[in-house]
PDB file of C-alpha atoms in Angstrom:
ATOM      1  CA  MET A   1      70.867  -7.191 150.674  1.00  0.00           C
ATOM      2  CA  ARG A   2      73.606  -6.485 153.210  1.00  0.00           C
ATOM      3  CA  ALA A   3      76.114  -8.429 151.122  1.00  0.00           C
ATOM      4  CA  GLU A   4      75.087  -6.448 148.027  1.00  0.00           C
ATOM      5  CA  HIS A   5      75.521  -3.121 149.833  1.00  0.00           C
ATOM      6  CA  TYR A   6      78.860  -4.271 151.177  1.00  0.00           C
ATOM      7  CA  HIS A   7      80.094  -5.202 147.691  1.00  0.00           C
ATOM      8  CA  LYS A   8      78.941  -1.856 146.293  1.00  0.00           C
ATOM      9  CA  ALA A   9      80.695  -0.020 149.109  1.00  0.00           C
ATOM     10  CA  VAL A  10      83.927  -1.885 148.412  1.00  0.00           C
ATOM     11  CA  VAL A  11      83.691  -1.037 144.710  1.00  0.00           C
ATOM     12  CA  TRP A  12      83.019   2.651 145.402  1.00  0.00           C
ATOM     13  CA  LEU A  13      85.833   2.787 147.947  1.00  0.00           C
ATOM     14  CA  PHE A  14      88.234   1.211 145.476  1.00  0.00           C
ATOM     15  CA  THR A  15      87.095   3.660 142.774  1.00  0.00           C
ATOM     16  CA  ALA A  16      87.633   6.599 145.123  1.00  0.00           C
ATOM     17  CA  VAL A  17      91.123   5.431 146.082  1.00  0.00           C
ATOM     18  CA  LEU A  18      92.071   5.243 142.406  1.00  0.00           C
ATOM     19  CA  GLY A  19      90.156   8.283 141.199  1.00  0.00           C
ATOM     20  CA  ILE A  20      90.860  10.937 143.850  1.00  0.00           C
ATOM     21  CA  PRO A  21      94.611  11.279 143.067  1.00  0.00           C
ATOM     22  CA  VAL A  22      93.839  11.554 139.348  1.00  0.00           C
ATOM     23  CA  LEU A  23      91.136  14.169 140.000  1.00  0.00           C
ATOM     24  CA  ALA A  24      93.453  16.127 142.287  1.00  0.00           C
ATOM     25  CA  THR A  25      96.203  16.096 139.651  1.00  0.00           C
ATOM     26  CA  LEU A  26      93.713  17.271 137.021  1.00  0.00           C
ATOM     27  CA  LEU A  27      92.503  20.136 139.204  1.00  0.00           C
ATOM     28  CA  TYR A  28      96.068  21.150 140.021  1.00  0.00           C
ATOM     29  CA  SER A  29      96.959  21.198 136.325  1.00  0.00           C
ATOM     30  CA  LEU A  30      93.959  23.465 135.658  1.00  0.00           C
ATOM     31  CA  SER A  31      94.415  25.805 138.613  1.00  0.00           C
ATOM     32  CA  GLN A  32      96.041  29.220 138.596  1.00  0.00           C
ATOM     33  CA  ARG A  33      97.053  28.893 142.246  1.00  0.00           C
ATOM     34  CA  TRP A  34      96.410  26.231 144.852  1.00  0.00           C
ATOM     35  CA  GLY A  35      98.101  26.832 148.127  1.00  0.00           C
ATOM     36  CA  ALA A  36      96.477  27.001 151.555  1.00  0.00           C
ATOM     37  CA  THR A  37      92.900  26.724 150.277  1.00  0.00           C
ATOM     38  CA  ILE A  38      90.847  23.545 149.945  1.00  0.00           C
ATOM     39  CA  LEU A  39      89.856  24.317 146.367  1.00  0.00           C
ATOM     40  CA  PRO A  40      92.030  25.909 143.666  1.00  0.00           C
ATOM     41  CA  GLU A  41      91.918  29.669 143.163  1.00  0.00           C
ATOM     42  CA  GLY A  42      90.772  30.068 139.581  1.00  0.00           C
ATOM     43  CA  LEU A  43      90.907  27.652 136.646  1.00  0.00           C
ATOM     44  CA  THR A  44      92.926  28.061 133.467  1.00  0.00           C
ATOM     45  CA  LEU A  45      94.120  26.151 130.428  1.00  0.00           C
ATOM     46  CA  ASP A  46      97.352  28.140 130.211  1.00  0.00           C
ATOM     47  CA  TRP A  47      99.484  25.275 131.467  1.00  0.00           C
ATOM     48  CA  TYR A  48      98.195  22.957 128.757  1.00  0.00           C
ATOM     49  CA  LEU A  49      98.574  25.628 126.075  1.00  0.00           C
ATOM     50  CA  ARG A  50     102.127  26.253 127.204  1.00  0.00           C
ATOM     51  CA  LEU A  51     102.853  22.532 127.240  1.00  0.00           C
ATOM     52  CA  TRP A  52     101.493  21.709 123.785  1.00  0.00           C
ATOM     53  CA  GLN A  53     103.256  24.698 122.268  1.00  0.00           C
ATOM     54  CA  ASP A  54     106.588  23.497 123.632  1.00  0.00           C
ATOM     55  CA  THR A  55     108.522  21.932 120.746  1.00  0.00           C
ATOM     56  CA  ARG A  56     110.792  20.135 123.186  1.00  0.00           C
ATOM     57  CA  PHE A  57     107.824  18.374 124.784  1.00  0.00           C
ATOM     58  CA  LEU A  58     106.379  17.439 121.400  1.00  0.00           C
ATOM     59  CA  ALA A  59     109.722  16.007 120.320  1.00  0.00           C
ATOM     60  CA  ALA A  60     110.110  14.016 123.559  1.00  0.00           C
ATOM     61  CA  PHE A  61     106.560  12.685 123.311  1.00  0.00           C
ATOM     62  CA  GLY A  62     107.144  11.705 119.701  1.00  0.00           C
ATOM     63  CA  HIS A  63     110.386   9.950 120.630  1.00  0.00           C
ATOM     64  CA  SER A  64     108.616   7.911 123.321  1.00  0.00           C
ATOM     65  CA  LEU A  65     105.821   6.906 120.952  1.00  0.00           C
ATOM     66  CA  LEU A  66     108.257   5.995 118.186  1.00  0.00           C
ATOM     67  CA  ILE A  67     110.435   3.839 120.444  1.00  0.00           C
ATOM     68  CA  ALA A  68     107.410   2.118 121.988  1.00  0.00           C
ATOM     69  CA  ALA A  69     105.875   1.423 118.568  1.00  0.00           C
ATOM     70  CA  ALA A  70     109.151   0.054 117.177  1.00  0.00           C
ATOM     71  CA  THR A  71     109.608  -2.159 120.237  1.00  0.00           C
ATOM     72  CA  LEU A  72     106.080  -3.537 120.066  1.00  0.00           C
ATOM     73  CA  ALA A  73     106.389  -4.212 116.335  1.00  0.00           C
ATOM     74  CA  LEU A  74     109.660  -6.072 116.888  1.00  0.00           C
ATOM     75  CA  SER A  75     108.193  -7.945 119.855  1.00  0.00           C
ATOM     76  CA  THR A  76     105.126  -9.013 117.884  1.00  0.00           C
ATOM     77  CA  LEU A  77     107.212 -10.267 114.973  1.00  0.00           C
ATOM     78  CA  LEU A  78     109.506 -12.306 117.230  1.00  0.00           C
ATOM     79  CA  ILE A  79     107.525 -13.327 120.305  1.00  0.00           C
ATOM     80  CA  VAL A  80     104.209 -14.396 118.773  1.00  0.00           C
ATOM     81  CA  PRO A  81     105.711 -16.909 116.279  1.00  0.00           C
ATOM     82  CA  THR A  82     108.108 -18.123 118.971  1.00  0.00           C
ATOM     83  CA  ALA A  83     105.279 -18.795 121.410  1.00  0.00           C
ATOM     84  CA  PHE A  84     103.375 -20.683 118.706  1.00  0.00           C
ATOM     85  CA  VAL A  85     106.393 -22.793 117.722  1.00  0.00           C
ATOM     86  CA  VAL A  86     107.124 -23.695 121.353  1.00  0.00           C
ATOM     87  CA  PHE A  87     103.485 -24.519 122.073  1.00  0.00           C
ATOM     88  CA  TYR A  88     102.824 -26.463 118.867  1.00  0.00           C
ATOM     89  CA  TYR A  89     106.143 -28.181 118.093  1.00  0.00           C
ATOM     90  CA  PHE A  90     108.206 -28.178 121.304  1.00  0.00           C
ATOM     91  CA  PRO A  91     105.869 -28.189 124.341  1.00  0.00           C
ATOM     92  CA  ARG A  92     108.661 -29.575 126.537  1.00  0.00           C
ATOM     93  CA  LEU A  93     110.480 -26.243 126.167  1.00  0.00           C
ATOM     94  CA  GLU A  94     107.635 -24.382 127.842  1.00  0.00           C
ATOM     95  CA  ARG A  95     109.100 -24.574 131.350  1.00  0.00           C
ATOM     96  CA  TRP A  96     112.503 -23.413 130.112  1.00  0.00           C
ATOM     97  CA  MET A  97     110.893 -20.489 128.311  1.00  0.00           C
ATOM     98  CA  ASN A  98     109.142 -19.526 131.543  1.00  0.00           C
ATOM     99  CA  ILE A  99     112.512 -19.393 133.275  1.00  0.00           C
ATOM    100  CA  LEU A 100     114.094 -17.472 130.410  1.00  0.00           C
ATOM    101  CA  ILE A 101     111.477 -14.741 130.265  1.00  0.00           C
ATOM    102  CA  LEU A 102     111.726 -14.142 134.022  1.00  0.00           C
ATOM    103  CA  MET A 103     115.495 -13.764 134.089  1.00  0.00           C
ATOM    104  CA  GLN A 104     115.306 -10.027 133.435  1.00  0.00           C
ATOM    105  CA  PHE A 105     113.590  -9.482 136.789  1.00  0.00           C
ATOM    106  CA  ALA A 106     116.626 -10.916 138.560  1.00  0.00           C
ATOM    107  CA  VAL A 107     118.776  -7.917 137.567  1.00  0.00           C
ATOM    108  CA  PRO A 108     117.721  -4.381 138.611  1.00  0.00           C
ATOM    109  CA  PRO A 109     117.426  -1.831 135.762  1.00  0.00           C
ATOM    110  CA  VAL A 110     120.271   0.295 137.195  1.00  0.00           C
ATOM    111  CA  VAL A 111     122.645  -2.666 137.149  1.00  0.00           C
ATOM    112  CA  SER A 112     121.561  -3.594 133.624  1.00  0.00           C
ATOM    113  CA  SER A 113     122.104  -0.022 132.472  1.00  0.00           C
ATOM    114  CA  VAL A 114     125.650   0.057 133.833  1.00  0.00           C
ATOM    115  CA  GLY A 115     126.475  -3.190 132.060  1.00  0.00           C
ATOM    116  CA  LEU A 116     124.972  -1.959 128.795  1.00  0.00           C
ATOM    117  CA  LEU A 117     126.930   1.301 129.078  1.00  0.00           C
ATOM    118  CA  GLN A 118     130.185  -0.617 129.296  1.00  0.00           C
ATOM    119  CA  LEU A 119     129.200  -2.990 126.503  1.00  0.00           C
ATOM    120  CA  TYR A 120     127.808  -0.599 123.892  1.00  0.00           C
ATOM    121  CA  ALA A 121     129.503   2.724 124.634  1.00  0.00           C
ATOM    122  CA  GLU A 122     132.402   1.792 122.357  1.00  0.00           C
ATOM    123  CA  GLY A 123     133.498  -1.103 120.226  1.00  0.00           C
ATOM    124  CA  PRO A 124     131.947  -2.427 117.022  1.00  0.00           C
ATOM    125  CA  LEU A 125     128.410  -1.447 118.031  1.00  0.00           C
ATOM    126  CA  PRO A 126     128.411   1.979 119.752  1.00  0.00           C
ATOM    127  CA  ILE A 127     124.661   2.524 120.109  1.00  0.00           C
ATOM    128  CA  ILE A 128     124.612   4.295 123.482  1.00  0.00           C
ATOM    129  CA  GLY A 129     122.749   7.571 123.057  1.00  0.00           C
ATOM    130  CA  THR A 130     120.658   6.257 120.145  1.00  0.00           C
ATOM    131  CA  PRO A 131     117.087   4.953 120.187  1.00  0.00           C
ATOM    132  CA  TRP A 132     118.309   1.513 119.102  1.00  0.00           C
ATOM    133  CA  VAL A 133     119.653   0.684 122.530  1.00  0.00           C
ATOM    134  CA  LEU A 134     116.265   1.550 124.045  1.00  0.00           C
ATOM    135  CA  VAL A 135     114.437  -0.649 121.545  1.00  0.00           C
ATOM    136  CA  GLY A 136     116.647  -3.553 122.598  1.00  0.00           C
ATOM    137  CA  CYS A 137     116.134  -2.855 126.309  1.00  0.00           C
ATOM    138  CA  TYR A 138     112.408  -2.359 125.937  1.00  0.00           C
ATOM    139  CA  PHE A 139     112.152  -5.640 124.059  1.00  0.00           C
ATOM    140  CA  THR A 140     113.326  -7.421 127.213  1.00  0.00           C
ATOM    141  CA  ILE A 141     110.707  -5.504 129.230  1.00  0.00           C
ATOM    142  CA  ALA A 142     107.868  -6.486 126.888  1.00  0.00           C
ATOM    143  CA  LEU A 143     109.054 -10.088 126.473  1.00  0.00           C
ATOM    144  CA  PRO A 144     107.620 -11.683 129.642  1.00  0.00           C
ATOM    145  CA  PHE A 145     104.264  -9.906 129.401  1.00  0.00           C
ATOM    146  CA  MET A 146     103.734 -10.635 125.725  1.00  0.00           C
ATOM    147  CA  TYR A 147     105.000 -14.192 125.787  1.00  0.00           C
ATOM    148  CA  ARG A 148     102.929 -15.155 128.834  1.00  0.00           C
ATOM    149  CA  SER A 149      99.783 -13.523 127.436  1.00  0.00           C
ATOM    150  CA  VAL A 150     100.170 -15.148 124.005  1.00  0.00           C
ATOM    151  CA  SER A 151     100.961 -18.503 125.602  1.00  0.00           C
ATOM    152  CA  ASN A 152      97.816 -18.310 127.733  1.00  0.00           C
ATOM    153  CA  GLY A 153      95.821 -17.391 124.642  1.00  0.00           C
ATOM    154  CA  LEU A 154      97.153 -20.452 122.820  1.00  0.00           C
ATOM    155  CA  LYS A 155      96.233 -22.658 125.759  1.00  0.00           C
ATOM    156  CA  SER A 156      92.661 -21.374 125.700  1.00  0.00           C
ATOM    157  CA  ILE A 157      92.017 -22.618 122.145  1.00  0.00           C
ATOM    158  CA  HIS A 158      92.372 -26.056 120.545  1.00  0.00           C
ATOM    159  CA  VAL A 159      95.531 -25.285 118.591  1.00  0.00           C
ATOM    160  CA  HIS A 160      96.300 -28.835 117.462  1.00  0.00           C
ATOM    161  CA  ASP A 161      92.716 -29.503 116.349  1.00  0.00           C
ATOM    162  CA  LEU A 162      92.560 -26.238 114.416  1.00  0.00           C
ATOM    163  CA  MET A 163      95.912 -26.854 112.754  1.00  0.00           C
ATOM    164  CA  ASP A 164      94.990 -30.451 111.839  1.00  0.00           C
ATOM    165  CA  ALA A 165      91.748 -29.247 110.285  1.00  0.00           C
ATOM    166  CA  ALA A 166      93.601 -26.562 108.332  1.00  0.00           C
ATOM    167  CA  HIS A 167      96.154 -29.082 107.083  1.00  0.00           C
ATOM    168  CA  LEU A 168      93.385 -31.431 105.956  1.00  0.00           C
ATOM    169  CA  LEU A 169      91.905 -28.574 103.927  1.00  0.00           C
ATOM    170  CA  GLY A 170      95.250 -27.965 102.237  1.00  0.00           C
ATOM    171  CA  ALA A 171      96.514 -24.953 104.187  1.00  0.00           C
ATOM    172  CA  SER A 172     100.199 -24.675 105.020  1.00  0.00           C
ATOM    173  CA  THR A 173     101.332 -24.146 108.596  1.00  0.00           C
ATOM    174  CA  PRO A 174     102.248 -20.434 108.149  1.00  0.00           C
ATOM    175  CA  HIS A 175      98.961 -19.753 106.360  1.00  0.00           C
ATOM    176  CA  ALA A 176      96.958 -21.554 109.052  1.00  0.00           C
ATOM    177  CA  PHE A 177      98.792 -19.642 111.761  1.00  0.00           C
ATOM    178  CA  LEU A 178      98.097 -16.265 110.158  1.00  0.00           C
ATOM    179  CA  THR A 179      94.475 -16.880 109.210  1.00  0.00           C
ATOM    180  CA  ILE A 180      93.222 -19.151 112.015  1.00  0.00           C
ATOM    181  CA  ILE A 181      95.436 -19.107 115.109  1.00  0.00           C
ATOM    182  CA  LEU A 182      96.339 -15.413 115.141  1.00  0.00           C
ATOM    183  CA  PRO A 183      92.716 -14.147 114.973  1.00  0.00           C
ATOM    184  CA  ASN A 184      91.778 -16.472 117.840  1.00  0.00           C
ATOM    185  CA  ILE A 185      94.445 -15.044 120.140  1.00  0.00           C
ATOM    186  CA  ARG A 186      93.801 -11.447 119.083  1.00  0.00           C
ATOM    187  CA  LYS A 187      92.420 -10.380 122.468  1.00  0.00           C
ATOM    188  CA  SER A 188      95.371 -11.831 124.353  1.00  0.00           C
ATOM    189  CA  LEU A 189      97.763 -10.141 121.959  1.00  0.00           C
ATOM    190  CA  LEU A 190      96.015  -6.771 122.234  1.00  0.00           C
ATOM    191  CA  ALA A 191      96.008  -6.980 126.026  1.00  0.00           C
ATOM    192  CA  SER A 192      99.736  -7.691 126.096  1.00  0.00           C
ATOM    193  CA  LEU A 193     100.458  -4.914 123.600  1.00  0.00           C
ATOM    194  CA  PHE A 194      98.668  -2.228 125.585  1.00  0.00           C
ATOM    195  CA  LEU A 195     100.076  -3.419 128.882  1.00  0.00           C
ATOM    196  CA  SER A 196     103.572  -3.331 127.401  1.00  0.00           C
ATOM    197  CA  PHE A 197     102.855   0.053 125.799  1.00  0.00           C
ATOM    198  CA  SER A 198     101.994   1.627 129.148  1.00  0.00           C
ATOM    199  CA  LEU A 199     105.083   0.099 130.765  1.00  0.00           C
ATOM    200  CA  LEU A 200     107.394   1.326 128.004  1.00  0.00           C
ATOM    201  CA  LEU A 201     106.063   4.876 128.107  1.00  0.00           C
ATOM    202  CA  GLY A 202     106.609   4.891 131.863  1.00  0.00           C
ATOM    203  CA  ASP A 203     110.269   3.864 131.770  1.00  0.00           C
ATOM    204  CA  PHE A 204     112.778   6.354 133.134  1.00  0.00           C
ATOM    205  CA  VAL A 205     115.877   4.457 134.300  1.00  0.00           C
ATOM    206  CA  PHE A 206     116.935   2.976 130.952  1.00  0.00           C
ATOM    207  CA  ALA A 207     116.049   6.118 129.008  1.00  0.00           C
ATOM    208  CA  ASN A 208     117.872   8.449 131.380  1.00  0.00           C
ATOM    209  CA  MET A 209     121.045   6.378 131.789  1.00  0.00           C
ATOM    210  CA  LEU A 210     121.448   5.042 128.235  1.00  0.00           C
ATOM    211  CA  VAL A 211     120.198   7.961 126.146  1.00  0.00           C
ATOM    212  CA  GLY A 212     119.452  10.976 128.325  1.00  0.00           C
ATOM    213  CA  ALA A 213     119.074  14.282 126.512  1.00  0.00           C
ATOM    214  CA  ARG A 214     120.636  12.938 123.292  1.00  0.00           C
ATOM    215  CA  TYR A 215     117.291  11.341 122.390  1.00  0.00           C
ATOM    216  CA  GLU A 216     115.008  12.775 125.044  1.00  0.00           C
ATOM    217  CA  THR A 217     111.911  10.779 125.928  1.00  0.00           C
ATOM    218  CA  LEU A 218     108.809  11.857 127.787  1.00  0.00           C
ATOM    219  CA  ASN A 219     109.922  10.815 131.268  1.00  0.00           C
ATOM    220  CA  VAL A 220     113.391  12.296 130.832  1.00  0.00           C
ATOM    221  CA  TYR A 221     111.711  15.553 129.781  1.00  0.00           C
ATOM    222  CA  LEU A 222     109.411  15.385 132.809  1.00  0.00           C
ATOM    223  CA  PHE A 223     112.399  14.862 135.101  1.00  0.00           C
ATOM    224  CA  SER A 224     114.257  17.818 133.611  1.00  0.00           C
ATOM    225  CA  VAL A 225     111.343  20.270 134.048  1.00  0.00           C
ATOM    226  CA  ARG A 226     110.148  18.973 137.419  1.00  0.00           C
ATOM    227  CA  ALA A 227     111.429  22.093 139.238  1.00  0.00           C
ATOM    228  CA  THR A 228     109.772  24.656 136.953  1.00  0.00           C
ATOM    229  CA  SER A 229     106.157  24.432 138.125  1.00  0.00           C
ATOM    230  CA  GLY A 230     103.980  21.813 139.770  1.00  0.00           C
ATOM    231  CA  HIS A 231     101.067  22.937 137.604  1.00  0.00           C
ATOM    232  CA  PHE A 232     103.125  22.426 134.461  1.00  0.00           C
ATOM    233  CA  THR A 233     104.323  18.948 135.472  1.00  0.00           C
ATOM    234  CA  SER A 234     100.754  18.019 136.428  1.00  0.00           C
ATOM    235  CA  ALA A 235      99.682  19.021 132.923  1.00  0.00           C
ATOM    236  CA  ILE A 236     102.342  16.671 131.523  1.00  0.00           C
ATOM    237  CA  VAL A 237     101.144  13.795 133.701  1.00  0.00           C
ATOM    238  CA  MET A 238      97.495  14.347 132.797  1.00  0.00           C
ATOM    239  CA  SER A 239      98.302  14.607 129.096  1.00  0.00           C
ATOM    240  CA  TYR A 240     100.048  11.251 129.266  1.00  0.00           C
ATOM    241  CA  PHE A 241      97.193   9.730 131.287  1.00  0.00           C
ATOM    242  CA  LEU A 242      94.472  10.989 128.939  1.00  0.00           C
ATOM    243  CA  PHE A 243      96.432   9.820 125.908  1.00  0.00           C
ATOM    244  CA  ALA A 244      96.828   6.308 127.354  1.00  0.00           C
ATOM    245  CA  LEU A 245      93.153   6.277 128.337  1.00  0.00           C
ATOM    246  CA  GLY A 246      92.100   7.315 124.825  1.00  0.00           C
ATOM    247  CA  VAL A 247      94.259   4.684 123.166  1.00  0.00           C
ATOM    248  CA  THR A 248      92.845   1.993 125.458  1.00  0.00           C
ATOM    249  CA  TRP A 249      89.270   3.107 124.742  1.00  0.00           C
ATOM    250  CA  ILE A 250      89.868   3.028 120.970  1.00  0.00           C
ATOM    251  CA  ALA A 251      91.418  -0.434 121.201  1.00  0.00           C
ATOM    252  CA  THR A 252      88.452  -1.693 123.223  1.00  0.00           C
ATOM    253  CA  ARG A 253      85.976  -0.305 120.692  1.00  0.00           C
ATOM    254  CA  LEU A 254      87.868  -1.833 117.775  1.00  0.00           C
ATOM    255  CA  SER A 255      87.981  -5.197 119.539  1.00  0.00           C
ATOM    256  CA  ARG A 256      84.227  -5.145 120.129  1.00  0.00           C
ATOM    257  CA  GLN A 257      83.494  -4.189 116.519  1.00  0.00           C
ATOM    258  CA  THR A 258      85.705  -7.022 115.298  1.00  0.00           C
ATOM    259  CA  ASP A 259      83.846  -9.508 117.507  1.00  0.00           C
ATOM    260  CA  LEU A 260      80.560  -8.371 116.007  1.00  0.00           C
TER     261      LEU A 260
END
């Protein structure tokens, strides 16, 4: 019984550590004033109404969602087949792929941004200030998470046995991959997509240095209005948090319904 109580206490303590800052941010975004008092002085939705009526915020939020969706679509089209080809046809390349996907962590984002500014500011491909440069940068961010997750998903199923059975039944390799392998790694793929999605929405360095206000994203907008009001910025943070939480909940429900 003591061990059970101890485990419950650890869980509740961990929940409190994670939940109290979120609750405090929520209360601050709903408060009229919160200065020297323990609790806020009055509650209001004015900050949220002001936020969601701001066309600049809506545009920045839409830009972030569009760039993240384009990056994840590109990543899925390139990384998932690549992971399958390496795992099924060239397993000896696995260790080299592991090195390749980790190379981006060797260079800080600020250093990468400076190099990209010099490379793509002029010349035959001047894409600095456009969303295309962010899609390319974000692809490198999503690459290690998606590739590792898909690779682990492939290792958890009997890929060669499933493919041999499909070939015996007359299915081609692309058809077997789409109809047999891909559904079996669906959970791994969804997990990598939503992890990458949260990371891409949270990027500031690449977006601020490579695009800035020319194609303003959510975090660049948040940085630019940070001095206006703490209540207003808290409303931005909570809106982003609740949106990410809702998307995750919907994805979890859809995954459970598919399993049934």
